[in-house]
Amino acid sequence: MAFPGSRTKKTDVWLLPEDERDVGRSIGEALPRAGWLCSHPGPKGLHQVHLHPSLGDALSCGGRQAFMLLPEGARAPEDVPVVGGAAAGADLSRSAVLQFLCARRFRDDEGEAFEAGRLAVTWNEPEVGPERHRLLTDQTRLAWQALRSATRPAVFGSRHGQRVSGTRIGPAAYDLVATTGMPLTRGGSQRLRPVVEQRPAGTGRGRVRDSL
């Protein structure tokens, strides 16, 4: 349950590494002064965290996720080195972090599947105040516009016939799923399948919808 005043936005997204590069480039063009914190697996404090100038740099340094400081150009925590020319305003405090979590392919008893990553952000409007809330809202909108420009809508069906939408998929990930039929997940055990458009009898096989 969201707390009063909480503002949250999240989109599940399936990306391959080449898609991640496109999304990172698109967000970087929209918010060029934004810095990304790398995130390393293991207990907190085991690895040094850095502020990087791009999503790609942060993912290369860390693991499966990275965090962009908002508003754009906000200063890093005192114990975080700034590397690679990342911009960090000494007088601009951080009010939110935008999480980028990579999708991953995995194998279990049911076979191989593709688990969604996500783009997500949250903040509390009363805590940040009206002016900072407007700034965070505007910059969040830019980040999601960048995500949409580098991906396409993903439409899938569950094994029970439920239609699932509101998610995104990168071009390379789309080609993988459309050609292999690899099932997708959103972090749980439920497998999702591409929605198939059935042609009239005698006209050949059904095909994966172009919007997936």
Short mmCIF file of C-alpha atoms in Angstrom, two decimals:
data_model
loop_
_atom_site.label_atom_id
_atom_site.label_comp_id
_atom_site.label_asym_id
_atom_site.label_seq_id
_atom_site.Cartn_x
_atom_site.Cartn_y
_atom_site.Cartn_z
CA MET A 1 0.00 0.00 0.00
CA ALA A 2 1.38 3.42 -0.95
CA PHE A 3 1.92 5.98 1.80
CA PRO A 4 -0.08 9.24 1.63
CA GLY A 5 1.66 11.60 -0.77
CA SER A 6 3.76 8.84 -2.31
CA ARG A 7 4.39 9.25 -6.03
CA THR A 8 5.49 6.03 -7.72
CA LYS A 9 6.00 5.04 -11.34
CA LYS A 10 7.18 1.62 -12.53
CA THR A 11 7.34 -0.15 -15.88
CA ASP A 12 8.42 -3.74 -16.41
CA VAL A 13 10.68 -4.07 -19.42
CA TRP A 14 12.48 -6.88 -21.27
CA LEU A 15 15.83 -5.84 -22.73
CA LEU A 16 18.89 -7.58 -24.11
CA PRO A 17 22.30 -5.87 -23.65
CA GLU A 18 22.04 -4.04 -26.98
CA ASP A 19 18.62 -2.74 -25.93
CA GLU A 20 20.05 -1.59 -22.59
CA ARG A 21 22.64 0.46 -24.44
CA ASP A 22 19.92 2.13 -26.52
CA VAL A 23 17.77 2.88 -23.46
CA GLY A 24 20.77 4.24 -21.54
CA ARG A 25 21.75 6.44 -24.48
CA SER A 26 18.19 7.73 -24.83
CA ILE A 27 17.89 8.58 -21.14
CA GLY A 28 21.33 10.19 -21.22
CA GLU A 29 20.27 12.44 -24.09
CA ALA A 30 17.11 13.44 -22.22
CA LEU A 31 18.87 14.03 -18.88
CA PRO A 32 22.54 14.65 -19.76
CA ARG A 33 23.62 15.80 -16.28
CA ALA A 34 22.15 12.82 -14.44
CA GLY A 35 24.55 10.54 -12.55
CA TRP A 36 24.12 6.79 -12.04
CA LEU A 37 25.19 4.85 -8.95
CA CYS A 38 26.58 1.38 -9.58
CA SER A 39 25.13 -1.42 -7.45
CA HIS A 40 27.21 -4.46 -6.53
CA PRO A 41 25.87 -7.83 -5.39
CA GLY A 42 26.58 -8.93 -1.84
CA PRO A 43 26.32 -7.29 1.60
CA LYS A 44 26.22 -3.50 1.80
CA GLY A 45 29.71 -2.06 2.14
CA LEU A 46 31.45 -5.03 0.53
CA HIS A 47 32.20 -3.03 -2.63
CA GLN A 48 32.83 0.66 -3.25
CA VAL A 49 29.90 2.43 -4.93
CA HIS A 50 30.65 5.11 -7.55
CA LEU A 51 28.70 7.82 -9.32
CA HIS A 52 29.02 7.28 -13.09
CA PRO A 53 28.07 9.57 -15.99
CA SER A 54 25.98 6.95 -17.80
CA LEU A 55 23.82 3.90 -17.23
CA GLY A 56 26.19 1.75 -19.27
CA ASP A 57 29.18 2.72 -17.11
CA ALA A 58 27.26 1.99 -13.91
CA LEU A 59 26.12 -1.44 -15.13
CA SER A 60 29.63 -2.33 -16.31
CA CYS A 61 31.03 -1.43 -12.88
CA GLY A 62 28.28 -3.03 -10.81
CA GLY A 63 25.79 -5.78 -11.35
CA ARG A 64 22.25 -6.11 -12.56
CA GLN A 65 20.95 -2.72 -11.47
CA ALA A 66 21.89 0.95 -11.26
CA PHE A 67 20.32 4.04 -9.69
CA MET A 68 20.02 7.50 -11.20
CA LEU A 69 19.99 10.40 -8.73
CA LEU A 70 17.12 12.85 -9.10
CA PRO A 71 16.80 15.68 -9.72
CA GLU A 72 19.27 15.67 -12.59
CA GLY A 73 22.76 16.53 -11.37
CA ALA A 74 22.06 15.87 -7.69
CA ARG A 75 25.16 15.35 -5.55
CA ALA A 76 26.27 11.88 -4.59
CA PRO A 77 26.40 10.69 -0.96
CA GLU A 78 29.59 11.83 0.79
CA ASP A 79 31.21 8.38 0.72
CA VAL A 80 30.62 7.86 -3.03
CA PRO A 81 33.45 8.82 -5.42
CA VAL A 82 32.44 10.63 -8.60
CA VAL A 83 34.13 9.00 -11.62
CA GLY A 84 34.27 9.36 -15.38
CA GLY A 85 33.26 13.00 -15.47
CA ALA A 86 29.83 12.47 -13.87
CA ALA A 87 28.11 15.76 -13.10
CA ALA A 88 27.09 16.28 -9.48
CA GLY A 89 25.96 19.66 -8.22
CA ALA A 90 27.43 20.43 -4.79
CA ASP A 91 24.38 22.47 -3.87
CA LEU A 92 21.70 20.19 -5.37
CA SER A 93 20.34 17.67 -2.90
CA ARG A 94 18.97 14.27 -3.89
CA SER A 95 15.20 13.80 -3.54
CA ALA A 96 14.65 10.49 -5.34
CA VAL A 97 16.46 7.67 -7.11
CA LEU A 98 15.37 6.07 -10.36
CA GLN A 99 16.07 2.34 -10.45
CA PHE A 100 17.08 0.52 -13.61
CA LEU A 101 16.99 -3.26 -13.19
CA CYS A 102 18.22 -5.45 -16.04
CA ALA A 103 16.08 -8.26 -17.40
CA ARG A 104 17.60 -11.74 -17.18
CA ARG A 105 17.30 -15.09 -18.88
CA PHE A 106 17.17 -18.07 -16.54
CA ARG A 107 16.37 -21.77 -16.53
CA ASP A 108 14.29 -23.74 -14.04
CA ASP A 109 12.26 -26.96 -13.98
CA GLU A 110 9.90 -25.54 -16.63
CA GLY A 111 12.72 -24.61 -19.00
CA GLU A 112 14.25 -21.31 -20.06
CA ALA A 113 12.40 -18.05 -19.47
CA PHE A 114 13.02 -14.31 -19.66
CA GLU A 115 12.42 -12.30 -16.49
CA ALA A 116 11.55 -8.62 -16.80
CA GLY A 117 13.68 -5.83 -15.49
CA ARG A 118 12.14 -2.47 -14.66
CA LEU A 119 12.41 1.28 -14.58
CA ALA A 120 11.01 2.59 -11.30
CA VAL A 121 11.02 5.73 -9.19
CA THR A 122 9.26 6.92 -6.05
CA TRP A 123 9.22 9.95 -3.80
CA ASN A 124 6.95 11.56 -1.21
CA GLU A 125 5.36 14.80 -2.38
CA PRO A 126 4.87 16.44 1.07
CA GLU A 127 8.48 15.67 1.98
CA VAL A 128 10.05 17.22 -1.13
CA GLY A 129 7.72 20.21 -1.40
CA PRO A 130 5.73 21.51 -4.40
CA GLU A 131 8.61 23.00 -6.40
CA ARG A 132 10.82 19.92 -6.14
CA HIS A 133 7.78 17.70 -6.80
CA ARG A 134 7.16 19.50 -10.10
CA LEU A 135 10.83 19.14 -11.05
CA LEU A 136 10.85 15.42 -10.26
CA THR A 137 7.61 14.94 -12.18
CA ASP A 138 9.02 16.70 -15.26
CA GLN A 139 12.28 14.75 -15.19
CA THR A 140 10.51 11.45 -14.60
CA ARG A 141 8.37 12.19 -17.65
CA LEU A 142 11.54 12.74 -19.70
CA ALA A 143 13.01 9.44 -18.51
CA TRP A 144 9.88 7.51 -19.50
CA GLN A 145 9.67 9.27 -22.83
CA ALA A 146 13.25 8.11 -23.43
CA LEU A 147 12.31 4.56 -22.45
CA ARG A 148 9.37 4.57 -24.85
CA SER A 149 11.47 5.96 -27.69
CA ALA A 150 13.93 3.05 -27.41
CA THR A 151 11.39 0.24 -26.87
CA ARG A 152 7.98 -0.92 -28.05
CA PRO A 153 4.79 -1.96 -26.23
CA ALA A 154 4.73 -5.56 -25.05
CA VAL A 155 1.41 -7.42 -25.08
CA PHE A 156 1.27 -10.96 -23.73
CA GLY A 157 -1.25 -13.52 -22.55
CA SER A 158 -1.09 -15.74 -19.48
CA ARG A 159 -1.78 -19.46 -19.66
CA HIS A 160 -5.24 -18.67 -18.28
CA GLY A 161 -6.03 -16.37 -21.19
CA GLN A 162 -5.52 -13.09 -19.32
CA ARG A 163 -4.12 -10.27 -21.44
CA VAL A 164 -1.11 -8.48 -19.95
CA SER A 165 -0.08 -5.03 -21.18
CA GLY A 166 1.50 -1.83 -19.87
CA THR A 167 5.00 -3.25 -20.28
CA ARG A 168 7.81 -2.56 -22.76
CA ILE A 169 10.28 -4.63 -24.76
CA GLY A 170 13.43 -3.72 -26.67
CA PRO A 171 13.86 -4.50 -30.38
CA ALA A 172 16.49 -7.21 -29.83
CA ALA A 173 14.46 -8.80 -27.04
CA TYR A 174 11.38 -8.64 -29.26
CA ASP A 175 13.18 -10.54 -32.03
CA LEU A 176 14.35 -13.17 -29.53
CA VAL A 177 10.88 -13.76 -28.12
CA ALA A 178 9.08 -13.59 -31.47
CA THR A 179 11.40 -16.14 -33.11
CA THR A 180 11.87 -18.57 -30.21
CA GLY A 181 8.57 -18.26 -28.36
CA MET A 182 10.53 -17.98 -25.12
CA PRO A 183 8.10 -17.41 -22.22
CA LEU A 184 8.41 -14.27 -20.11
CA THR A 185 7.92 -13.63 -16.41
CA ARG A 186 7.47 -10.54 -14.29
CA GLY A 187 9.43 -11.81 -11.32
CA GLY A 188 7.08 -14.65 -10.39
CA SER A 189 6.41 -18.16 -11.54
CA GLN A 190 3.70 -17.22 -14.04
CA ARG A 191 4.77 -17.67 -17.66
CA LEU A 192 3.56 -15.14 -20.23
CA ARG A 193 3.31 -15.89 -23.95
CA PRO A 194 3.21 -13.55 -26.96
CA VAL A 195 -0.35 -12.83 -28.05
CA VAL A 196 -0.90 -14.70 -31.32
CA GLU A 197 -3.19 -13.29 -33.99
CA GLN A 198 -5.15 -16.14 -35.53
CA ARG A 199 -5.75 -16.06 -39.28
CA PRO A 200 -8.92 -17.47 -40.82
CA ALA A 201 -8.88 -21.20 -41.50
CA GLY A 202 -6.92 -22.13 -44.61
CA THR A 203 -4.76 -18.99 -44.67
CA GLY A 204 -1.76 -20.39 -42.88
CA ARG A 205 -0.38 -20.23 -39.38
CA GLY A 206 -1.13 -17.59 -36.82
CA ARG A 207 1.51 -14.96 -36.32
CA VAL A 208 2.85 -13.02 -33.38
CA ARG A 209 1.19 -9.62 -33.30
CA ASP A 210 3.48 -6.86 -34.47
CA SER A 211 2.93 -4.99 -31.20
CA LEU A 212 3.81 -8.15 -29.24
#
